Coordinates of C-alpha atoms in Angstrom, one line a residue:
Chain A
X1 CA -8.3 -0.9 -19.6
X2 CA -10.0 1.0 -17.8
X3 CA -9.9 0.1 -14.2
X4 CA -13.2 1.5 -13.2
X5 CA -15.6 1.5 -16.2
X6 CA -19.5 0.6 -14.6
X7 CA -19.5 -2.6 -16.8
X8 CA -17.0 -4.3 -15.1
X9 CA -18.8 -3.1 -11.2
X10 CA -22.3 -4.3 -12.6
X11 CA -23.4 -7.7 -11.0
X12 CA -24.8 -9.9 -8.0
X13 CA -23.7 -8.4 -4.7
X14 CA -22.8 -4.8 -6.0
X15 CA -25.7 -3.4 -3.9
X16 CA -25.0 -5.0 -0.9
X17 CA -20.8 -3.6 -0.5
X18 CA -22.4 -0.1 -0.2
X19 CA -25.9 0.7 2.1
X20 CA -28.7 2.8 -0.5
X21 CA -29.7 5.8 -0.9
X22 CA -26.4 7.6 -0.8
X23 CA -25.7 10.4 -3.7
X24 CA -22.4 11.9 -4.1
X25 CA -23.1 14.8 -1.9
X26 CA -24.3 11.8 1.1
X27 CA -21.0 10.0 1.1
X28 CA -18.6 13.0 0.4
X29 CA -19.5 14.6 3.3
X30 CA -19.9 11.8 5.8
X31 CA -16.4 10.2 4.7
X32 CA -14.3 13.4 4.9
X33 CA -16.2 14.7 8.2
X34 CA -14.0 12.9 10.4
X35 CA -11.1 14.2 8.9
X36 CA -12.2 18.2 9.3
X37 CA -13.9 17.8 12.5
X38 CA -13.7 20.4 14.8
X39 CA -13.8 17.8 18.1
X40 CA -11.6 14.6 18.2
X41 CA -12.5 12.0 19.4
X42 CA -12.5 11.2 23.1
X43 CA -11.5 7.5 22.4
X44 CA -9.0 8.6 19.6
X45 CA -7.3 10.9 22.6
X46 CA -7.5 7.8 24.9
X47 CA -6.2 5.9 22.2
X48 CA -3.4 7.6 21.1
X49 CA -2.3 9.1 24.5
X50 CA -1.2 5.3 25.3
X51 CA 0.8 4.4 22.5
X52 CA 2.6 7.9 22.9
X53 CA 3.0 5.4 26.0
X54 CA 4.6 3.5 24.4
X55 CA 6.8 5.2 22.0
X56 CA 8.2 6.6 25.2
X57 CA 9.7 2.9 26.1
X58 CA 10.7 2.9 22.0
X59 CA 12.9 5.8 22.9
X60 CA 14.1 4.6 25.7
X61 CA 14.6 1.2 25.0
X62 CA 16.5 2.9 21.5
X63 CA 18.2 4.8 23.2
X64 CA 19.4 1.9 25.7
X65 CA 20.3 -0.4 22.7
X66 CA 23.1 2.9 20.8
X67 CA 24.6 3.1 24.0
X68 CA 24.7 -0.6 25.3
X69 CA 24.3 -2.8 21.5
X70 CA 22.3 -5.1 20.9
X71 CA 24.1 -7.7 24.0
X72 CA 20.7 -6.1 25.8
X73 CA 18.6 -8.2 23.9
X74 CA 18.6 -12.1 23.9
X75 CA 20.2 -13.6 21.4
X76 CA 23.3 -15.7 22.1
X77 CA 25.1 -17.6 19.7
X78 CA 24.1 -19.9 18.3
X79 CA 20.7 -17.8 18.1
X80 CA 22.0 -14.5 16.5
X81 CA 18.6 -13.6 15.4
X82 CA 15.9 -13.5 17.6
X83 CA 13.2 -10.9 18.0
X84 CA 14.8 -8.4 15.9
X85 CA 14.1 -10.6 12.8
X86 CA 10.6 -12.2 13.9
X87 CA 9.5 -9.0 14.4
X88 CA 10.8 -7.6 11.4
X89 CA 10.2 -10.7 8.7
X90 CA 6.0 -10.5 10.5
X91 CA 5.6 -6.7 10.0
X92 CA 7.1 -7.0 6.6
X93 CA 4.1 -9.6 6.6
X94 CA 1.4 -7.6 7.4
X95 CA 2.7 -5.0 4.9
X96 CA 1.6 -6.9 1.6
X97 CA -2.5 -7.1 2.3
X98 CA -1.9 -2.9 1.5
X99 CA -0.7 -3.8 -2.3
X100 CA -2.4 -6.9 -2.6
X101 CA -5.7 -5.1 -1.6
X102 CA -5.3 -2.2 -4.1
X103 CA -3.5 -3.3 -6.4
X104 CA -4.1 -7.6 -7.5
X105 CA -7.9 -6.7 -6.2
X106 CA -7.5 -3.7 -8.2
X107 CA -6.4 -6.1 -11.4
X108 CA -8.7 -8.4 -11.0
X109 CA -11.9 -6.2 -11.0
X110 CA -12.8 -7.0 -7.6
X111 CA -15.2 -3.7 -6.7
X112 CA -15.0 -5.0 -2.9
X113 CA -11.3 -3.3 -2.5
X114 CA -13.2 -0.1 -2.6
X115 CA -14.1 0.4 1.0
X116 CA -10.8 -0.7 2.5
X117 CA -7.9 -0.2 1.0
X118 CA -6.7 2.9 1.4
X119 CA -6.8 2.5 4.6
X120 CA -5.2 -1.1 3.5
X121 CA -2.6 0.7 2.0
X122 CA -1.8 3.1 5.1
X123 CA -1.5 -0.1 7.3
X124 CA 0.8 -1.5 4.9
X125 CA 3.5 1.8 4.6
X126 CA 3.3 2.2 8.3
X127 CA 3.6 -1.4 9.2
X128 CA 6.9 -1.5 6.1
X129 CA 8.5 1.3 8.3
X130 CA 8.7 -0.8 11.4
X131 CA 9.5 -3.6 9.5
X132 CA 12.5 -2.1 8.5
X133 CA 13.7 -0.6 11.4
X134 CA 14.6 -3.8 12.7
X135 CA 16.7 -5.2 10.7
X136 CA 19.0 -1.6 10.9
X137 CA 18.8 -1.8 14.6
X138 CA 19.9 -5.0 14.5
X139 CA 22.9 -3.8 12.9
X140 CA 24.0 -2.5 16.3
X141 CA 26.0 0.5 14.9
X142 CA 23.2 2.1 13.0
X143 CA 24.7 4.6 12.3
X144 CA 27.1 2.9 9.4
X145 CA 23.9 1.1 7.6
X146 CA 24.4 3.0 4.7
X147 CA 27.8 0.9 4.0
X148 CA 24.8 -1.5 2.7
X149 CA 24.4 1.0 0.0
X150 CA 25.9 1.7 -3.2
X151 CA 27.9 4.6 -2.9
X152 CA 32.1 5.7 -3.8
X153 CA 33.5 5.2 -0.9
X154 CA 36.7 6.2 -0.6
X155 CA 37.9 2.6 1.1
X156 CA 36.6 1.1 -2.6
X157 CA 34.1 -1.5 -1.3
X158 CA 30.8 -2.7 -2.8
X159 CA 27.7 -5.0 -1.3
X160 CA 28.0 -8.4 -1.8
X161 CA 25.0 -8.7 -4.5
X162 CA 24.7 -12.1 -4.2
X163 CA 23.6 -12.4 -0.1
X164 CA 19.8 -11.9 0.0
X165 CA 20.9 -9.7 2.8
X166 CA 21.7 -6.9 -0.1
X167 CA 18.5 -8.8 -2.2
X168 CA 16.2 -7.3 1.1
X169 CA 17.8 -4.2 1.3
X170 CA 16.8 -2.8 -2.0
X171 CA 13.2 -5.5 -1.8
X172 CA 11.8 -3.6 1.0
X173 CA 13.6 -0.4 0.1
X174 CA 11.3 -1.0 -3.1
X175 CA 8.2 -1.5 -1.5
X176 CA 8.2 1.1 1.3
X177 CA 8.4 3.6 -1.8
X178 CA 6.4 2.2 -3.9
X179 CA 3.9 1.9 -1.5
X180 CA 3.8 5.4 -0.5
X181 CA 3.2 6.4 -4.2
X182 CA 0.8 3.9 -4.0
X183 CA -1.3 5.7 -1.1
X184 CA -0.4 8.8 -1.9
X185 CA -1.9 8.8 -5.6
X186 CA -4.5 7.2 -4.6
X187 CA -4.6 10.0 -1.9
X188 CA -4.7 13.4 -4.3
X189 CA -8.4 13.2 -5.4
X190 CA -9.3 13.5 -1.9
X191 CA -6.8 15.8 -0.4
X192 CA -8.6 18.4 -3.3
X193 CA -12.0 17.9 -1.7
X194 CA -10.5 17.8 1.8
X195 CA -9.2 21.5 0.6
X196 CA -12.3 22.7 -1.4
X197 CA -14.4 21.1 1.6
X198 CA -11.6 22.9 4.1
X199 CA -13.9 26.0 6.0
X200 CA -10.8 26.9 8.0
X201 CA -7.6 28.2 5.7
X202 CA -4.5 26.5 7.2
X203 CA -6.4 23.6 6.9
X204 CA -7.2 24.4 3.2
X205 CA -3.5 25.1 2.5
X206 CA -2.1 21.9 4.4
X207 CA -4.6 20.3 1.8
X208 CA -4.1 22.3 -1.1
X209 CA -0.4 22.0 -0.6
X210 CA -0.3 18.2 -1.0
X211 CA -3.4 17.7 -3.4
X212 CA -1.1 19.9 -5.8
X213 CA -4.4 21.3 -7.4
X214 CA -6.0 18.7 -8.5
X215 CA -9.2 19.9 -10.4
X216 CA -10.7 16.5 -11.5
X217 CA -10.0 18.1 -15.2
X218 CA -11.4 14.9 -17.3
X219 CA -7.6 15.2 -19.0
X220 CA -5.8 14.7 -15.7
X221 CA -8.8 11.6 -14.6
X222 CA -7.7 9.9 -18.2
X223 CA -3.9 10.5 -17.3
X224 CA -4.5 9.7 -13.6
X225 CA -6.4 6.6 -14.3
X226 CA -3.5 4.7 -16.5
X227 CA -0.6 5.6 -13.6
X228 CA -2.9 3.9 -11.2
X229 CA -4.0 1.0 -13.0
X230 CA 0.0 1.0 -14.0
X231 CA 0.9 1.4 -10.3
X232 CA -1.2 -1.6 -10.0
X233 CA 0.4 -3.9 -12.7
X234 CA 3.7 -2.8 -11.5
X235 CA 2.8 -3.0 -7.5
X236 CA 1.3 -6.8 -8.4
X237 CA 4.5 -8.4 -8.4
X238 CA 6.3 -6.3 -6.1
X239 CA 4.4 -7.6 -3.7
X240 CA 5.4 -11.4 -4.8
X241 CA 8.9 -10.2 -4.6
X242 CA 8.9 -8.7 -1.6
X243 CA 7.9 -11.7 0.8
X244 CA 10.3 -13.9 -1.7
X245 CA 12.7 -12.4 -1.2
X246 CA 12.9 -12.2 2.7
X247 CA 12.2 -15.5 2.1
X248 CA 15.7 -16.2 0.5
X249 CA 16.9 -14.5 3.4
X250 CA 16.2 -18.8 5.3
X251 CA 16.8 -20.0 2.7
X252 CA 19.2 -19.4 1.2
X253 CA 21.3 -20.6 3.7
X254 CA 21.9 -24.3 4.8
X255 CA 20.3 -24.7 8.0
X256 CA 18.2 -27.1 8.5
X257 CA 14.1 -25.7 8.5
X258 CA 15.0 -22.6 6.3
X259 CA 16.4 -24.7 3.2
X260 CA 13.6 -25.5 1.9
X261 CA 12.5 -24.9 -1.8
X262 CA 8.7 -24.3 -0.5
X263 CA 9.6 -20.5 0.7
X264 CA 8.9 -18.3 -1.0
X265 CA 5.0 -19.3 -1.5
X266 CA 4.8 -20.1 1.5
X267 CA 6.0 -17.0 3.0
X268 CA 3.1 -15.0 0.5
X269 CA 0.7 -17.2 1.9
X270 CA 1.1 -16.2 5.2
X271 CA 2.0 -12.3 5.0
X272 CA -1.6 -11.7 2.8
X273 CA -2.7 -14.4 5.9
X274 CA -1.4 -11.9 8.4
X275 CA -2.0 -9.2 6.9
X276 CA -5.5 -9.8 6.0
X277 CA -6.0 -10.1 9.4
X278 CA -4.5 -7.3 10.7
X279 CA -6.8 -5.4 8.2
X280 CA -9.5 -6.6 9.8
X281 CA -8.2 -6.6 13.8
X282 CA -7.6 -2.6 12.9
X283 CA -10.9 -2.2 10.5
X284 CA -13.6 -3.6 13.4
X285 CA -13.0 -1.1 15.8
X286 CA -12.7 1.7 13.8
X287 CA -15.9 0.4 12.0
X288 CA -18.1 0.7 14.5
X289 CA -15.8 3.9 16.5
X290 CA -17.1 5.8 13.0
X291 CA -20.0 4.3 12.6
X292 CA -18.6 3.5 8.6
X293 CA -21.3 0.5 8.0
X294 CA -22.8 2.2 5.1
X295 CA -19.4 1.2 3.6
X296 CA -18.1 -1.8 5.7
X297 CA -20.6 -4.2 5.2
X298 CA -21.0 -7.4 6.0
X299 CA -20.5 -8.7 2.4
X300 CA -16.6 -7.6 2.7
X301 CA -16.6 -8.9 6.0
X302 CA -17.3 -12.2 4.6
X303 CA -15.1 -11.8 1.6
X304 CA -11.8 -10.5 3.9
X305 CA -12.6 -13.5 5.8
X306 CA -12.6 -16.1 2.9
X307 CA -9.2 -14.9 1.4
X308 CA -8.3 -15.3 5.3
X309 CA -9.0 -18.9 4.7
X310 CA -7.9 -19.6 1.6
X311 CA -5.0 -18.2 2.7
X312 CA -4.7 -20.3 6.5
X313 CA -5.3 -23.5 4.4
X314 CA -2.2 -22.8 1.8
X315 CA 0.1 -21.6 5.2
X316 CA -1.2 -25.0 7.2
X317 CA -0.7 -26.8 4.2
X318 CA 3.3 -24.8 4.7
X319 CA 3.5 -26.6 7.8
X320 CA 2.6 -30.0 6.4
X321 CA 4.8 -29.8 4.3
X322 CA 7.9 -28.9 6.1
X323 CA 7.3 -32.2 8.0
X324 CA 7.5 -34.2 5.2
X325 CA 9.7 -32.6 3.1
X326 CA 11.9 -33.4 6.6
X327 CA 10.9 -37.2 6.1
X328 CA 11.4 -37.6 2.8
X329 CA 14.6 -35.8 2.3
X330 CA 16.2 -38.2 4.3
X331 CA 18.4 -36.1 6.0
X332 CA 19.0 -36.3 10.0
X333 CA 19.1 -33.4 10.8
X334 CA 16.5 -32.1 8.8
X335 CA 14.8 -35.3 10.3
X336 CA 15.8 -34.0 14.0
X337 CA 14.2 -30.6 13.1
X338 CA 11.0 -31.8 12.9
X339 CA 11.1 -33.6 16.0
X340 CA 12.6 -30.8 17.9
X341 CA 10.0 -28.5 16.7
X342 CA 7.1 -30.4 17.7
X343 CA 8.6 -32.2 21.6
X344 CA 11.4 -30.0 21.7
X345 CA 12.2 -26.9 24.4
X346 CA 10.0 -25.0 22.0
X347 CA 7.2 -27.4 21.3
X348 CA 5.3 -24.1 23.6
X349 CA 6.0 -22.4 21.2
X350 CA 4.6 -25.2 17.9
X351 CA 1.7 -26.0 19.3
X352 CA 0.3 -23.1 20.1
X353 CA 0.8 -22.0 16.2
X354 CA -1.0 -24.3 15.6
X355 CA -3.8 -24.2 17.5
X356 CA -4.4 -20.4 16.4
X357 CA -3.4 -20.6 13.4
X358 CA -4.6 -23.3 11.8
X359 CA -7.2 -25.1 14.5
X360 CA -9.6 -21.7 15.4
X361 CA -9.1 -20.0 11.6
X362 CA -11.3 -23.1 10.7
X363 CA -14.2 -20.8 12.1
X364 CA -14.5 -19.2 9.6
X365 CA -15.8 -21.7 7.2
X366 CA -19.2 -21.2 9.3
X367 CA -21.1 -18.2 7.4
X368 CA -22.6 -16.2 11.8
X369 CA -18.1 -16.1 12.2
X370 CA -17.3 -14.5 9.0
X371 CA -20.4 -11.4 9.1
X372 CA -20.1 -11.8 12.8
X373 CA -17.7 -9.0 13.9
X374 CA -16.6 -10.3 17.6
X375 CA -15.6 -13.5 16.9
X376 CA -14.4 -12.0 13.7
X377 CA -11.9 -9.5 15.7
X378 CA -10.5 -12.8 17.2
X379 CA -10.6 -15.1 14.5
X380 CA -8.2 -12.2 12.9
X381 CA -6.7 -11.0 16.7
X382 CA -5.2 -15.1 17.1
X383 CA -4.7 -15.5 12.6
X384 CA -2.2 -12.6 14.1
X385 CA -0.8 -14.4 17.5
X386 CA -0.5 -17.5 15.1
X387 CA 2.0 -15.6 12.1
X388 CA 4.2 -14.1 15.2
X389 CA 4.9 -17.6 16.7
X390 CA 5.1 -19.4 12.7
X391 CA 8.2 -15.9 12.7
X392 CA 9.5 -17.7 15.9
X393 CA 9.3 -20.8 15.0
X394 CA 11.0 -20.8 12.1
X395 CA 13.4 -18.1 12.6
X396 CA 14.3 -19.3 16.7
X397 CA 13.8 -23.6 16.5
X398 CA 15.9 -23.1 13.3
X399 CA 19.1 -22.0 15.4
X400 CA 18.5 -23.2 18.8
X401 CA 20.4 -26.7 18.2
X402 CA 22.8 -26.6 15.2
X403 CA 24.9 -29.7 14.1
X404 CA 26.6 -29.9 17.1
X405 CA 25.1 -30.8 20.1
X406 CA 27.1 -28.4 22.7
X407 CA 26.5 -25.8 21.3
X408 CA 23.1 -26.1 21.6
X409 CA 20.9 -23.6 23.6
X410 CA 18.2 -21.8 25.2
X411 CA 16.8 -18.6 23.0
X412 CA 14.9 -15.5 25.7
X413 CA 14.0 -12.7 25.0
X414 CA 14.4 -9.8 27.0
X415 CA 13.0 -7.1 28.9
X416 CA 14.3 -4.7 25.5
X417 CA 13.0 -6.5 23.1
X418 CA 10.1 -6.6 24.4
X419 CA 10.0 -3.3 24.7
X420 CA 10.8 -2.4 21.4
X421 CA 7.9 -5.2 20.0
X422 CA 5.8 -3.0 21.8
X423 CA 7.6 0.1 21.4
X424 CA 7.2 -0.9 17.1
X425 CA 3.3 -1.2 18.4
X426 CA 3.0 1.9 19.3
X427 CA 5.1 3.7 16.7
X428 CA 2.2 2.0 14.0
X429 CA -0.8 2.2 15.8
X430 CA 0.3 5.9 16.6
X431 CA 0.5 6.7 12.8
X432 CA -2.7 4.9 12.2
X433 CA -4.5 7.1 14.5
X434 CA -3.4 9.8 12.9
X435 CA -4.1 8.9 9.9
X436 CA -7.7 7.8 10.1
X437 CA -7.2 11.8 12.3
X438 CA -6.4 13.9 9.4
X439 CA -7.1 12.5 5.7
X440 CA -10.4 10.2 4.7
X441 CA -10.1 6.2 6.4
X442 CA -11.5 5.4 2.9
X443 CA -10.9 6.0 -0.8
X444 CA -14.0 8.7 -1.4
X445 CA -13.4 9.8 -5.1
X446 CA -13.9 5.8 -5.4
X447 CA -17.2 4.9 -3.5
X448 CA -18.8 8.1 -6.2
X449 CA -17.9 6.1 -9.0
X450 CA -19.9 3.3 -6.8
X451 CA -22.4 5.8 -5.9
X452 CA -22.7 7.0 -10.1
X453 CA -22.8 3.1 -11.1
X454 CA -26.3 2.7 -8.8
X455 CA -28.1 5.5 -11.2
X456 CA -29.4 5.6 -14.3
X457 CA -26.7 5.4 -17.4
X458 CA -25.1 8.6 -18.6
X459 CA -26.5 10.5 -21.5
X460 CA -27.1 8.5 -24.9
X461 CA -23.3 9.8 -26.2
X462 CA -26.0 9.4 -30.3
X463 CA -28.3 11.7 -29.5
X464 CA -26.7 14.9 -27.5
X465 CA -29.1 17.6 -25.6
Chain B
X1 CA -0.4 28.2 -24.8
X2 CA 0.7 31.5 -26.3
X3 CA -1.1 33.5 -23.8
X4 CA 0.1 35.8 -21.6
X5 CA -1.4 34.4 -17.7
X6 CA -3.9 36.9 -17.4
X7 CA -5.1 35.5 -20.6
X8 CA -4.6 32.0 -19.9
X9 CA -8.3 29.8 -19.2
X10 CA -10.1 33.0 -19.5
X11 CA -13.6 32.4 -20.5
X12 CA -17.5 30.5 -19.2
X13 CA -17.3 28.1 -16.8
X14 CA -20.8 25.8 -17.0
X15 CA -22.4 23.9 -14.2
X16 CA -24.2 20.8 -14.8
X17 CA -25.9 18.8 -11.8
X18 CA -25.7 15.4 -13.1
X19 CA -23.4 13.6 -15.0
X20 CA -26.0 12.8 -18.5
X21 CA -25.9 16.6 -18.6
X22 CA -22.3 16.5 -18.8
X23 CA -21.5 14.1 -21.0
X24 CA -24.2 15.2 -23.3
X25 CA -22.5 19.0 -23.7
X26 CA -19.5 18.2 -24.1
X27 CA -20.5 15.3 -26.9
X28 CA -22.0 19.0 -28.5
X29 CA -18.7 21.2 -27.5
X30 CA -16.8 18.8 -29.6
X31 CA -18.9 18.0 -32.5
X32 CA -19.2 22.1 -32.6
X33 CA -15.2 21.9 -32.8
X34 CA -14.6 23.4 -29.7
X35 CA -11.6 21.9 -28.3
X36 CA -9.8 24.8 -25.9
X37 CA -12.4 23.0 -23.3
X38 CA -12.0 21.1 -20.2
X39 CA -14.7 19.1 -17.6
X40 CA -14.1 19.0 -13.8
X41 CA -15.4 16.1 -12.1
X42 CA -15.9 14.6 -8.5
X43 CA -15.3 11.3 -10.5
X44 CA -14.2 10.3 -13.5
X45 CA -16.7 9.7 -16.3
X46 CA -15.8 6.9 -18.8
X47 CA -18.5 8.2 -21.2
X48 CA -16.5 11.1 -21.5
X49 CA -13.7 9.9 -23.3
X50 CA -15.4 9.2 -25.6
X51 CA -17.1 12.3 -26.2
X52 CA -14.3 14.4 -25.3
X53 CA -12.4 12.6 -27.9
X54 CA -9.4 12.5 -25.4
X55 CA -5.9 10.9 -26.9
X56 CA -4.8 7.5 -25.0
X57 CA -2.5 8.6 -22.2
X58 CA 1.0 7.9 -23.3
X59 CA 2.0 7.7 -19.9
X60 CA 3.0 3.7 -20.4
X61 CA 5.5 4.3 -22.9
X62 CA 6.8 6.8 -20.2
X63 CA 7.1 3.8 -17.5
X64 CA 7.8 0.5 -20.2
X65 CA 10.8 3.5 -21.2
X66 CA 11.6 4.0 -17.3
X67 CA 11.2 0.9 -15.7
X68 CA 13.9 -0.9 -18.6
X69 CA 16.3 2.2 -18.7
X70 CA 16.7 1.9 -14.7
X71 CA 16.8 -1.8 -14.9
X72 CA 19.1 -1.8 -17.0
X73 CA 21.5 0.6 -15.1
X74 CA 20.7 -1.8 -12.4
X75 CA 22.6 -5.1 -13.9
X76 CA 25.3 -2.5 -14.7
X77 CA 26.2 -1.2 -11.4
X78 CA 26.5 -4.2 -10.4
X79 CA 28.0 -5.4 -13.8
X80 CA 30.6 -2.8 -13.2
X81 CA 31.5 -3.6 -9.4
X82 CA 32.6 -7.2 -9.6
X83 CA 34.0 -7.1 -13.1
X84 CA 35.6 -3.4 -13.8
X85 CA 36.2 -1.8 -10.6
X86 CA 36.5 -4.0 -7.5
X87 CA 36.9 -8.2 -9.2
X88 CA 36.9 -10.3 -5.8
X89 CA 37.2 -14.3 -6.4
X90 CA 35.0 -15.8 -3.6
X91 CA 35.7 -19.4 -3.1
X92 CA 35.8 -19.6 -6.8
X93 CA 32.5 -18.7 -7.5
X94 CA 32.4 -17.1 -11.9
X95 CA 32.9 -12.9 -10.7
X96 CA 29.9 -12.5 -13.8
X97 CA 27.6 -14.8 -11.5
X98 CA 24.6 -13.0 -12.6
X99 CA 21.5 -15.3 -11.5
X100 CA 21.9 -13.5 -7.8
X101 CA 21.8 -9.8 -9.9
X102 CA 18.7 -10.4 -10.6
X103 CA 16.5 -9.8 -8.0
X104 CA 18.2 -6.9 -7.7
X105 CA 18.0 -5.6 -11.8
X106 CA 13.9 -7.0 -10.3
X107 CA 13.7 -4.3 -7.6
X108 CA 15.1 -1.6 -9.3
X109 CA 13.0 -1.6 -12.6
X110 CA 10.0 -2.0 -10.4
X111 CA 11.2 1.1 -8.7
X112 CA 11.9 3.0 -12.1
X113 CA 8.3 2.2 -13.3
X114 CA 6.4 2.8 -10.4
X115 CA 8.9 6.7 -10.3
X116 CA 7.9 7.4 -14.1
X117 CA 4.3 6.0 -14.0
X118 CA 3.7 8.8 -10.9
X119 CA 6.3 11.7 -12.1
X120 CA 5.1 11.3 -15.7
X121 CA 1.1 11.0 -13.9
X122 CA 1.7 14.3 -12.3
X123 CA 4.0 16.5 -15.1
X124 CA 1.5 15.4 -18.2
X125 CA -1.2 16.7 -16.2
X126 CA 0.6 19.7 -15.6
X127 CA 1.0 20.1 -11.8
X128 CA 1.6 21.0 -9.0
X129 CA -0.7 23.8 -10.3
X130 CA -2.2 26.2 -7.0
X131 CA -4.1 28.2 -9.1
X132 CA -6.3 27.8 -12.1
X133 CA -8.5 30.4 -13.9
X134 CA -11.4 27.8 -13.6
X135 CA -10.8 28.4 -9.6
X136 CA -12.5 31.3 -10.0
X137 CA -16.4 30.1 -10.8
X138 CA -18.8 30.5 -8.1
X139 CA -19.6 27.0 -6.3
X140 CA -16.5 25.3 -8.2
X141 CA -15.4 23.9 -4.8
X142 CA -18.2 22.1 -5.6
X143 CA -15.9 20.1 -8.6
X144 CA -14.4 18.0 -6.3
X145 CA -17.9 16.7 -4.5
X146 CA -21.4 16.6 -6.3
X147 CA -21.3 18.5 -9.3
X148 CA -20.0 18.6 -12.6
X149 CA -18.5 21.3 -14.4
X150 CA -17.3 22.3 -18.1
X151 CA -14.9 25.4 -18.5
X152 CA -14.7 26.3 -22.6
X153 CA -12.1 28.6 -23.0
X154 CA -12.0 32.0 -24.3
X155 CA -8.7 31.6 -26.6
X156 CA -10.7 28.8 -28.8
X157 CA -11.6 29.7 -32.4
X158 CA -15.2 28.6 -31.9
X159 CA -15.6 30.5 -28.6
X160 CA -18.3 33.7 -29.0
X161 CA -18.8 35.2 -25.3
X162 CA -22.6 35.7 -26.2
X163 CA -23.1 32.5 -28.0
X164 CA -20.8 30.4 -26.5
X165 CA -23.4 31.1 -23.3
X166 CA -26.3 30.6 -24.2
X167 CA -25.2 27.0 -25.8
X168 CA -23.9 25.8 -22.9
X169 CA -27.4 27.0 -21.2
X170 CA -29.3 25.0 -24.1
X171 CA -26.9 22.0 -23.3
X172 CA -28.7 21.8 -19.5
X173 CA -26.2 24.5 -17.7
X174 CA -27.6 25.3 -14.2
X175 CA -25.8 28.4 -14.5
X176 CA -22.5 30.1 -16.5
X177 CA -20.3 32.6 -15.2
X178 CA -16.8 34.0 -17.0
X179 CA -13.6 33.4 -15.4

């Protein structure tokens, strides 16, 4: 019942999750230091400046989009879904690792989640934020977005409940809200630690207000742990449902290449794959910049790589089954599409996808790749590129040659497509940089729990002092 | 608590250096009949649950109720809109096409459950509570870092200032202060 009883964590490999020689005080000092430090590292300022430049680009792209319209993008019939939907699915997929690490690994009692869950949750939150922007921007008239919500309007209009696009609104909105709550609940004890360690009045206030007056009461911890476990239990089906519903956007249609029953599990596996890759892409540099090697050990890297390798194989199986079901269906449109993907005008995308997403990640079978930061970083980048290409292939190649050859076309993203995409990268990374600057990127209270488990067992309850 | 704000939480705060000492002291207080006391710890201590005989949290029932209610409301909203408010024939499909209503019902059930868990937890803990008497104790800021504290309220029937202070020191406290 209790998610953090010491009996659950005891076992082999525990020592490797935290360098030895740490005490409650030392981990607290070490992990809150980077939030409370008065000096901001030079690399942070440079990185944040670059991200602000991307945000400027984003603002210009948005201004252009809102004044001119979605025609500035490359979307033209027959390809009416382009970068916007590709990026939406890519970002929301990245957003799946946080909840997976926090919720599913908690329920599975995997103690290695402790050093990475906070960071992955924050990443989830910012990725969902970027993802949510794309369908809104694609509306064209973004100021009318509330039409999609059920409210008693004067026209008597209701959303079309039978449409996966409406389900998507509910799924993504729920996911964003639950991720935010999960992240915040996890942060409360750490915010209290920051409040108590802060020396400057403004900082004390800032963290104090956010900490809600948390004081570490045993009676509170009891409710807190129950809430956290319940949230994990609730978030687990949620995380699976969100990408399933995203896949319904495609699978419920009758477009060849989209109308596949395998899509929900295939999408969920891809999301986890891509999300873990993004966690690694971000955490490997941060680990060395903030010298967090004591907390994010080779064991963590090894285990994350293994999850990536396993989900990568699911995804590769998905590619295989896509081709197989196209052939086995006997449907000429499905068969044509499968051949067109591999040999048509977008063959470059399909082949790069196979290289980056299937071939290169096989390097993870070697232990060397799994524990060597630079090699792992390269593989993780390759997976992120590959998963982006996968969504590009699914969205664009399925549309560009439909039933009527006279209506075929070729989709080319414009400068504004790229500007919007890079803009959301800037939004994502600047939010993440702010997060690692002001909040602890590793759950301090949870690491303290790990430290206590190394200590001799607590008092024998039978014989009080 | 019926006492005035000035009296709220008045009592003693005892500091302990190890979780073992704290758990032992809490168990002793519990066995001596103390009820209005609390432990302040930097992370949850499962042993403390038993020592303090903490009741199971009612949160699961709150979460179940809020999840079921939001889910039902979500389904009812969809049913109402297509059956009563604006029945619209789309390609001869049944108005009450319930399988299509499941995803939104599911998502809203989750949303209701999660909101119930978070708000329920915050309310059950009595948060937000910016000030608490225990915050007046010296070194109490380390309760969220590396030290362990017991807060015994004067309102407890077993409380006696001198005796309780002595008891806490005998139980291994490294410092007892009035709050």
